[in-house]
Amino acid sequence: MNLKTLSELLGLSQTTVSRALNGYPEVSEKTRLKVQQAARKYNYSPNTRAQSLATGRAMAIGHVIPMSSNHEMVNPIFGDFIAGAGEAYAKAGYDMLLSVVPDSDEEQAYRRMAARGSVDGIIVHGPRKDDPRVAILKEIGMPFVVHGRMMGSETGYSWLDINNTRSFQRATDLLLDLGHKRIALLNGIETMDFAARRRAGYLEALRKRDIPIDPSLMFSEEMTEQNGYAVSKALLAGPNPPTAFLVSSYIMAIGVRRAIGRAGLTMGSDVSVVTHDDDLSYLKNGHDIPSFTATRSSVRDAGKTCAEILLGSIASGNEQPVQELWETELTLGRSTGPNPNKP
């Protein structure tokens, strides 16, 4: 079925039907629902090329992936984010354009996309401190949403982030309440905004309890299982091992759990672990009872919401920034218990 036939069945103009399917704000909600229901009933799928010609849009959203420096987001967590964003794109009739480029070519990738008109908007991943990409995208006039935000520069652009500072402060407080004082932080790469905020939350909790800051317990690494294992193995073999670990990634925490087991210790009784859990669709934190005590927020939901914010901005032409800060859920699992060394 083509657009003309669907329009005739509905008794509406092709322009109205097209605008209803593409989320234009001037179409009433009643008409929009009527058109969407008919499209589903008759299995109508818009021709992307025709939509592009009719609307002057590319009907695609861009994601630029640097090859080497942003390992923190080129991982399974990124895959779940993209799956969530893809749901929103498919619903709106949009495609996704992934561009993998050398780090030195990242700025030019944005400029090429804008010059060619190959995308209608960009989602920015893994923001860093003083990230130049926001200024570049503003300069070229490309609609964009940042997954995360830049510390010290949080106004004038759209972003969605979790409250990383409060999240890790609460997690550290939980371990302190259990009597732990030697708490190791296994963090992501701290040039990235989320990791810098998590360290800040950890340090704030320690300072408020007058716990001495020990740099030998703080690590900034790529969030892999192997790094989690290697760092925690070395710490547990030391002369004054930590009694608890605060970990920035569920995948990294699996490595910590392996090191605890290899050391002949039991997670949750001998050593406690709290991790951040992105609620991955294929790697769940246990079933009825979580394996790990965790600060949890779905990265798939974040992907879907980022895409919806961007698509809404493109459809309406509204340049007013949309900013959402999500709190994480602190869930208790089998990985935490009282400090066994506490008198």
mmCIF file of C-alpha atoms in Angstrom, residues 49-342:
data_model
loop_
_atom_site.group_PDB
_atom_site.id
_atom_site.type_symbol
_atom_site.label_atom_id
_atom_site.label_comp_id
_atom_site.label_asym_id
_atom_site.label_seq_id
_atom_site.Cartn_x
_atom_site.Cartn_y
_atom_site.Cartn_z
ATOM 1 C CA ARG A 49 13.243 8.150 0.193
ATOM 2 C CA ALA A 50 9.802 9.586 -0.517
ATOM 3 C CA GLN A 51 9.570 10.909 3.030
ATOM 4 C CA SER A 52 12.917 12.592 2.623
ATOM 5 C CA LEU A 53 11.863 14.281 -0.588
ATOM 6 C CA ALA A 54 8.534 15.366 0.888
ATOM 7 C CA THR A 55 9.887 16.710 4.173
ATOM 8 C CA GLY A 56 13.344 17.862 3.149
ATOM 9 C CA ARG A 57 14.778 15.632 5.847
ATOM 10 C CA ALA A 58 17.303 12.816 5.692
ATOM 11 C CA MET A 59 15.118 10.641 7.961
ATOM 12 C CA ALA A 60 18.257 9.441 9.747
ATOM 13 C CA ILE A 61 20.013 10.112 13.055
ATOM 14 C CA GLY A 62 23.802 9.996 13.324
ATOM 15 C CA HIS A 63 26.067 8.385 15.905
ATOM 16 C CA VAL A 64 29.803 9.094 15.518
ATOM 17 C CA ILE A 65 32.093 6.527 17.150
ATOM 18 C CA PRO A 66 35.820 7.369 17.581
ATOM 19 C CA MET A 67 37.967 4.267 17.097
ATOM 20 C CA SER A 68 40.350 4.385 20.041
ATOM 21 C CA SER A 69 39.763 6.905 22.795
ATOM 22 C CA ASN A 70 36.148 6.262 23.765
ATOM 23 C CA HIS A 71 36.377 2.592 24.703
ATOM 24 C CA GLU A 72 34.070 3.297 27.623
ATOM 25 C CA MET A 73 31.086 3.422 25.304
ATOM 26 C CA VAL A 74 32.115 1.093 22.462
ATOM 27 C CA ASN A 75 31.106 -1.952 24.475
ATOM 28 C CA PRO A 76 28.002 -4.045 25.275
ATOM 29 C CA ILE A 77 26.483 -1.117 27.165
ATOM 30 C CA PHE A 78 26.602 0.933 23.962
ATOM 31 C CA GLY A 79 24.778 -1.897 22.194
ATOM 32 C CA ASP A 80 21.876 -1.730 24.643
ATOM 33 C CA PHE A 81 21.713 2.059 24.297
ATOM 34 C CA ILE A 82 21.510 1.712 20.516
ATOM 35 C CA ALA A 83 18.772 -0.918 20.844
ATOM 36 C CA GLY A 84 16.685 1.512 22.888
ATOM 37 C CA ALA A 85 17.296 4.380 20.485
ATOM 38 C CA GLY A 86 16.482 2.092 17.559
ATOM 39 C CA GLU A 87 12.999 1.463 18.968
ATOM 40 C CA ALA A 88 12.247 5.184 18.846
ATOM 41 C CA TYR A 89 13.757 5.586 15.372
ATOM 42 C CA ALA A 90 11.744 2.706 13.931
ATOM 43 C CA LYS A 91 8.514 4.068 15.389
ATOM 44 C CA ALA A 92 9.170 7.458 13.784
ATOM 45 C CA GLY A 93 10.297 6.008 10.444
ATOM 46 C CA TYR A 94 13.918 7.026 10.939
ATOM 47 C CA ASP A 95 17.103 5.156 10.103
ATOM 48 C CA MET A 96 20.356 5.169 12.090
ATOM 49 C CA LEU A 97 23.733 6.128 10.645
ATOM 50 C CA LEU A 98 26.770 4.858 12.561
ATOM 51 C CA SER A 99 30.066 6.409 11.546
ATOM 52 C CA VAL A 100 33.266 4.882 12.957
ATOM 53 C CA VAL A 101 36.159 7.308 12.511
ATOM 54 C CA PRO A 102 39.720 7.900 13.719
ATOM 55 C CA ASP A 103 39.771 10.158 16.781
ATOM 56 C CA SER A 104 41.431 12.938 14.774
ATOM 57 C CA ASP A 105 38.588 12.859 12.228
ATOM 58 C CA GLU A 106 35.701 13.187 14.665
ATOM 59 C CA GLU A 107 35.086 16.903 14.116
ATOM 60 C CA GLN A 108 35.168 16.490 10.343
ATOM 61 C CA ALA A 109 32.690 13.602 10.593
ATOM 62 C CA TYR A 110 30.120 15.968 12.115
ATOM 63 C CA ARG A 111 30.838 18.616 9.502
ATOM 64 C CA ARG A 112 30.525 16.105 6.638
ATOM 65 C CA MET A 113 27.182 14.858 7.951
ATOM 66 C CA ALA A 114 25.886 18.417 8.112
ATOM 67 C CA ALA A 115 27.256 19.389 4.686
ATOM 68 C CA ARG A 116 25.833 16.306 2.975
ATOM 69 C CA GLY A 117 22.512 16.472 4.799
ATOM 70 C CA SER A 118 22.860 12.777 5.566
ATOM 71 C CA VAL A 119 21.328 13.064 9.059
ATOM 72 C CA ASP A 120 18.768 15.294 10.757
ATOM 73 C CA GLY A 121 20.383 15.126 14.174
ATOM 74 C CA ILE A 122 23.160 13.612 16.276
ATOM 75 C CA ILE A 123 23.350 11.788 19.594
ATOM 76 C CA VAL A 124 26.645 12.487 21.363
ATOM 77 C CA HIS A 125 28.097 9.658 23.473
ATOM 78 C CA GLY A 126 30.625 9.603 26.286
ATOM 79 C CA PRO A 127 30.996 13.344 26.990
ATOM 80 C CA ARG A 128 34.341 14.415 28.366
ATOM 81 C CA LYS A 129 35.329 17.390 30.480
ATOM 82 C CA ASP A 130 35.321 20.526 28.295
ATOM 83 C CA ASP A 131 34.096 18.403 25.377
ATOM 84 C CA PRO A 132 34.523 20.373 22.092
ATOM 85 C CA ARG A 133 31.727 18.488 20.304
ATOM 86 C CA VAL A 134 28.938 20.571 21.823
ATOM 87 C CA ALA A 135 30.456 23.798 20.479
ATOM 88 C CA ILE A 136 31.024 22.216 17.059
ATOM 89 C CA LEU A 137 27.432 20.993 16.743
ATOM 90 C CA LYS A 138 26.102 24.370 17.848
ATOM 91 C CA GLU A 139 28.311 26.078 15.283
ATOM 92 C CA ILE A 140 27.077 23.951 12.375
ATOM 93 C CA GLY A 141 23.458 24.162 13.538
ATOM 94 C CA MET A 142 22.887 20.436 13.895
ATOM 95 C CA PRO A 143 20.197 19.321 16.388
ATOM 96 C CA PHE A 144 21.744 17.049 19.006
ATOM 97 C CA VAL A 145 21.268 15.401 22.391
ATOM 98 C CA VAL A 146 24.118 14.393 24.714
ATOM 99 C CA HIS A 147 23.932 11.104 26.605
ATOM 100 C CA GLY A 148 25.536 12.481 29.743
ATOM 101 C CA ARG A 149 26.690 16.076 30.261
ATOM 102 C CA MET A 150 29.810 18.146 30.772
ATOM 103 C CA MET A 151 30.827 19.089 34.304
ATOM 104 C CA GLY A 152 30.780 22.869 34.669
ATOM 105 C CA SER A 153 28.985 23.355 31.350
ATOM 106 C CA GLU A 154 25.470 21.991 31.644
ATOM 107 C CA THR A 155 23.331 24.718 30.049
ATOM 108 C CA GLY A 156 22.419 25.616 26.497
ATOM 109 C CA TYR A 157 22.080 22.093 25.091
ATOM 110 C CA SER A 158 19.903 19.004 25.497
ATOM 111 C CA TRP A 159 21.140 16.123 27.617
ATOM 112 C CA LEU A 160 20.024 13.100 29.582
ATOM 113 C CA ASP A 161 22.147 11.834 32.445
ATOM 114 C CA ILE A 162 21.954 9.871 35.661
ATOM 115 C CA ASN A 163 22.947 11.501 38.933
ATOM 116 C CA ASN A 164 26.343 9.810 39.093
ATOM 117 C CA THR A 165 27.615 11.859 42.036
ATOM 118 C CA ARG A 166 24.653 11.155 44.302
ATOM 119 C CA SER A 167 24.546 7.553 43.119
ATOM 120 C CA PHE A 168 28.102 6.787 44.219
ATOM 121 C CA GLN A 169 27.799 8.853 47.377
ATOM 122 C CA ARG A 170 24.803 6.720 48.407
ATOM 123 C CA ALA A 171 26.649 3.523 47.515
ATOM 124 C CA THR A 172 29.688 4.575 49.560
ATOM 125 C CA ASP A 173 27.435 5.547 52.471
ATOM 126 C CA LEU A 174 25.905 2.068 52.404
ATOM 127 C CA LEU A 175 29.327 0.443 52.720
ATOM 128 C CA LEU A 176 30.331 2.863 55.477
ATOM 129 C CA ASP A 177 27.123 2.032 57.345
ATOM 130 C CA LEU A 178 28.154 -1.633 57.160
ATOM 131 C CA GLY A 179 31.404 -0.756 58.934
ATOM 132 C CA HIS A 180 33.719 -0.727 55.897
ATOM 133 C CA LYS A 181 36.458 1.900 55.906
ATOM 134 C CA ARG A 182 38.890 0.516 53.329
ATOM 135 C CA ILE A 183 36.719 0.829 50.250
ATOM 136 C CA ALA A 184 38.408 0.484 46.870
ATOM 137 C CA LEU A 185 37.029 2.472 43.918
ATOM 138 C CA LEU A 186 37.302 0.738 40.538
ATOM 139 C CA ASN A 187 36.187 3.517 38.224
ATOM 140 C CA GLY A 188 35.963 4.191 34.504
ATOM 141 C CA ILE A 189 38.386 6.468 32.675
ATOM 142 C CA GLU A 190 38.117 9.733 34.584
ATOM 143 C CA THR A 191 38.585 12.090 31.655
ATOM 144 C CA MET A 192 34.992 11.071 30.944
ATOM 145 C CA ASP A 193 32.331 13.042 32.778
ATOM 146 C CA PHE A 194 30.385 10.163 34.335
ATOM 147 C CA ALA A 195 33.520 8.691 35.935
ATOM 148 C CA ALA A 196 34.688 12.050 37.303
ATOM 149 C CA ARG A 197 31.289 12.546 38.933
ATOM 150 C CA ARG A 198 31.352 9.051 40.443
ATOM 151 C CA ARG A 199 34.745 9.669 42.043
ATOM 152 C CA ALA A 200 33.391 12.964 43.420
ATOM 153 C CA GLY A 201 30.480 11.130 45.060
ATOM 154 C CA TYR A 202 32.781 8.512 46.568
ATOM 155 C CA LEU A 203 35.153 11.156 47.960
ATOM 156 C CA GLU A 204 32.302 13.271 49.337
ATOM 157 C CA ALA A 205 30.932 10.329 51.324
ATOM 158 C CA LEU A 206 34.361 9.552 52.791
ATOM 159 C CA ARG A 207 35.015 13.185 53.748
ATOM 160 C CA LYS A 208 31.663 13.512 55.502
ATOM 161 C CA ARG A 209 32.576 10.532 57.706
ATOM 162 C CA ASP A 210 36.156 11.796 58.274
ATOM 163 C CA ILE A 211 37.593 8.698 56.573
ATOM 164 C CA PRO A 212 41.165 9.357 55.333
ATOM 165 C CA ILE A 213 41.473 9.460 51.535
ATOM 166 C CA ASP A 214 43.805 6.715 50.318
ATOM 167 C CA PRO A 215 44.885 7.194 46.653
ATOM 168 C CA SER A 216 46.188 3.598 46.592
ATOM 169 C CA LEU A 217 42.554 2.425 46.735
ATOM 170 C CA MET A 218 41.381 4.445 43.704
ATOM 171 C CA PHE A 219 41.707 3.172 40.136
ATOM 172 C CA SER A 220 40.662 4.579 36.770
ATOM 173 C CA GLU A 221 40.588 1.924 34.057
ATOM 174 C CA GLU A 222 38.627 0.747 31.038
ATOM 175 C CA MET A 223 35.591 -1.032 32.424
ATOM 176 C CA THR A 224 36.376 -4.595 31.380
ATOM 177 C CA GLU A 225 36.074 -7.874 33.246
ATOM 178 C CA GLN A 226 39.827 -8.436 32.969
ATOM 179 C CA ASN A 227 40.680 -5.047 34.483
ATOM 180 C CA GLY A 228 38.242 -5.665 37.321
ATOM 181 C CA TYR A 229 39.900 -9.006 37.988
ATOM 182 C CA ALA A 230 43.505 -7.778 37.738
ATOM 183 C CA VAL A 231 43.097 -4.717 39.973
ATOM 184 C CA SER A 232 41.086 -6.491 42.679
ATOM 185 C CA LYS A 233 43.408 -9.507 42.637
ATOM 186 C CA ALA A 234 46.402 -7.260 43.311
ATOM 187 C CA LEU A 235 44.591 -5.372 46.077
ATOM 188 C CA LEU A 236 43.405 -8.529 47.821
ATOM 189 C CA ALA A 237 46.949 -9.918 47.780
ATOM 190 C CA GLY A 238 48.362 -6.772 49.403
ATOM 191 C CA PRO A 239 49.330 -6.317 53.052
ATOM 192 C CA ASN A 240 46.242 -4.233 53.924
ATOM 193 C CA PRO A 241 43.486 -5.301 51.518
ATOM 194 C CA PRO A 242 40.182 -3.479 51.179
ATOM 195 C CA THR A 243 37.117 -5.033 52.762
ATOM 196 C CA ALA A 244 34.832 -3.566 50.094
ATOM 197 C CA PHE A 245 34.842 -2.545 46.426
ATOM 198 C CA LEU A 246 32.784 0.146 44.697
ATOM 199 C CA VAL A 247 32.763 -0.624 40.962
ATOM 200 C CA SER A 248 31.607 1.496 38.007
ATOM 201 C CA SER A 249 30.403 -1.327 35.768
ATOM 202 C CA TYR A 250 28.570 -4.608 36.196
ATOM 203 C CA ILE A 251 30.943 -6.186 33.670
ATOM 204 C CA MET A 252 33.935 -5.011 35.714
ATOM 205 C CA ALA A 253 32.278 -6.295 38.907
ATOM 206 C CA ILE A 254 32.178 -9.804 37.427
ATOM 207 C CA GLY A 255 35.989 -9.636 37.330
ATOM 208 C CA VAL A 256 36.061 -8.508 40.954
ATOM 209 C CA ARG A 257 33.875 -11.459 41.928
ATOM 210 C CA ARG A 258 36.281 -13.809 40.123
ATOM 211 C CA ALA A 259 39.266 -12.373 42.013
ATOM 212 C CA ILE A 260 37.479 -12.748 45.357
ATOM 213 C CA GLY A 261 36.741 -16.400 44.617
ATOM 214 C CA ARG A 262 40.305 -17.088 43.452
ATOM 215 C CA ALA A 263 41.580 -15.627 46.717
ATOM 216 C CA GLY A 264 39.532 -18.224 48.632
ATOM 217 C CA LEU A 265 37.154 -15.569 49.943
ATOM 218 C CA THR A 266 33.374 -15.266 49.825
ATOM 219 C CA MET A 267 31.740 -12.214 48.272
ATOM 220 C CA GLY A 268 29.195 -10.694 50.632
ATOM 221 C CA SER A 269 30.708 -12.046 53.826
ATOM 222 C CA ASP A 270 34.507 -11.704 53.535
ATOM 223 C CA VAL A 271 34.476 -8.897 50.954
ATOM 224 C CA SER A 272 31.589 -6.637 49.936
ATOM 225 C CA VAL A 273 30.955 -5.290 46.416
ATOM 226 C CA VAL A 274 28.630 -2.549 45.162
ATOM 227 C CA THR A 275 28.490 -1.895 41.431
ATOM 228 C CA HIS A 276 26.653 0.238 38.918
ATOM 229 C CA ASP A 277 24.228 -1.853 36.873
ATOM 230 C CA ASP A 278 23.034 -0.602 33.463
ATOM 231 C CA ASP A 279 20.270 -3.237 33.551
ATOM 232 C CA LEU A 280 21.497 -4.878 30.348
ATOM 233 C CA SER A 281 18.823 -6.867 28.560
ATOM 234 C CA TYR A 282 21.085 -9.915 28.078
ATOM 235 C CA LEU A 283 23.198 -9.747 31.249
ATOM 236 C CA LYS A 284 20.895 -9.444 34.218
ATOM 237 C CA ASN A 285 21.976 -8.927 37.817
ATOM 238 C CA GLY A 286 20.547 -12.220 39.102
ATOM 239 C CA HIS A 287 16.890 -13.205 39.104
ATOM 240 C CA ASP A 288 14.732 -13.103 42.241
ATOM 241 C CA ILE A 289 17.598 -11.811 44.398
ATOM 242 C CA PRO A 290 20.246 -9.594 42.730
ATOM 243 C CA SER A 291 23.747 -11.068 42.601
ATOM 244 C CA PHE A 292 25.233 -7.645 43.329
ATOM 245 C CA THR A 293 24.105 -4.758 45.454
ATOM 246 C CA ALA A 294 23.899 -2.085 42.772
ATOM 247 C CA THR A 295 22.970 1.410 41.723
ATOM 248 C CA ARG A 296 20.739 0.667 38.748
ATOM 249 C CA SER A 297 19.453 2.594 35.747
ATOM 250 C CA SER A 298 18.493 1.137 32.373
ATOM 251 C CA VAL A 299 20.796 2.261 29.572
ATOM 252 C CA ARG A 300 18.252 0.914 27.066
ATOM 253 C CA ASP A 301 15.628 3.287 28.484
ATOM 254 C CA ALA A 302 18.190 6.086 28.261
ATOM 255 C CA GLY A 303 18.752 5.327 24.576
ATOM 256 C CA LYS A 304 15.032 5.385 23.863
ATOM 257 C CA THR A 305 14.502 8.650 25.735
ATOM 258 C CA CYS A 306 17.499 10.400 24.132
ATOM 259 C CA ALA A 307 16.137 9.452 20.712
ATOM 260 C CA GLU A 308 12.639 10.651 21.591
ATOM 261 C CA ILE A 309 13.972 14.015 22.823
ATOM 262 C CA LEU A 310 15.952 14.497 19.614
ATOM 263 C CA LEU A 311 13.138 13.391 17.294
ATOM 264 C CA GLY A 312 10.707 15.666 19.118
ATOM 265 C CA SER A 313 13.033 18.612 18.677
ATOM 266 C CA ILE A 314 13.474 17.881 14.973
ATOM 267 C CA ALA A 315 9.721 17.496 14.379
ATOM 268 C CA SER A 316 8.741 20.664 16.228
ATOM 269 C CA GLY A 317 11.715 22.824 15.303
ATOM 270 C CA ASN A 318 11.917 23.778 18.983
ATOM 271 C CA GLU A 319 15.494 24.659 19.918
ATOM 272 C CA GLN A 320 14.754 24.980 23.645
ATOM 273 C CA PRO A 321 17.089 22.549 25.468
ATOM 274 C CA VAL A 322 15.544 19.494 27.111
ATOM 275 C CA GLN A 323 17.470 18.238 30.145
ATOM 276 C CA GLU A 324 16.683 15.168 32.231
ATOM 277 C CA LEU A 325 18.575 14.008 35.328
ATOM 278 C CA TRP A 326 17.618 10.520 36.479
ATOM 279 C CA GLU A 327 18.212 9.152 39.947
ATOM 280 C CA THR A 328 19.456 5.582 40.172
ATOM 281 C CA GLU A 329 17.782 2.827 42.148
ATOM 282 C CA LEU A 330 19.905 1.333 44.943
ATOM 283 C CA THR A 331 19.086 -2.386 45.062
ATOM 284 C CA LEU A 332 20.375 -4.723 47.750
ATOM 285 C CA GLY A 333 21.880 -8.013 46.622
ATOM 286 C CA ARG A 334 24.019 -10.872 47.895
ATOM 287 C CA SER A 335 27.318 -9.048 47.456
ATOM 288 C CA THR A 336 27.291 -6.882 50.595
ATOM 289 C CA GLY A 337 27.512 -7.533 54.308
ATOM 290 C CA PRO A 338 29.066 -6.143 57.502
ATOM 291 C CA ASN A 339 32.809 -5.594 57.668
ATOM 292 C CA PRO A 340 34.113 -8.933 59.057
ATOM 293 C CA ASN A 341 37.052 -7.124 60.695
ATOM 294 C CA LYS A 342 34.910 -4.672 62.639
#
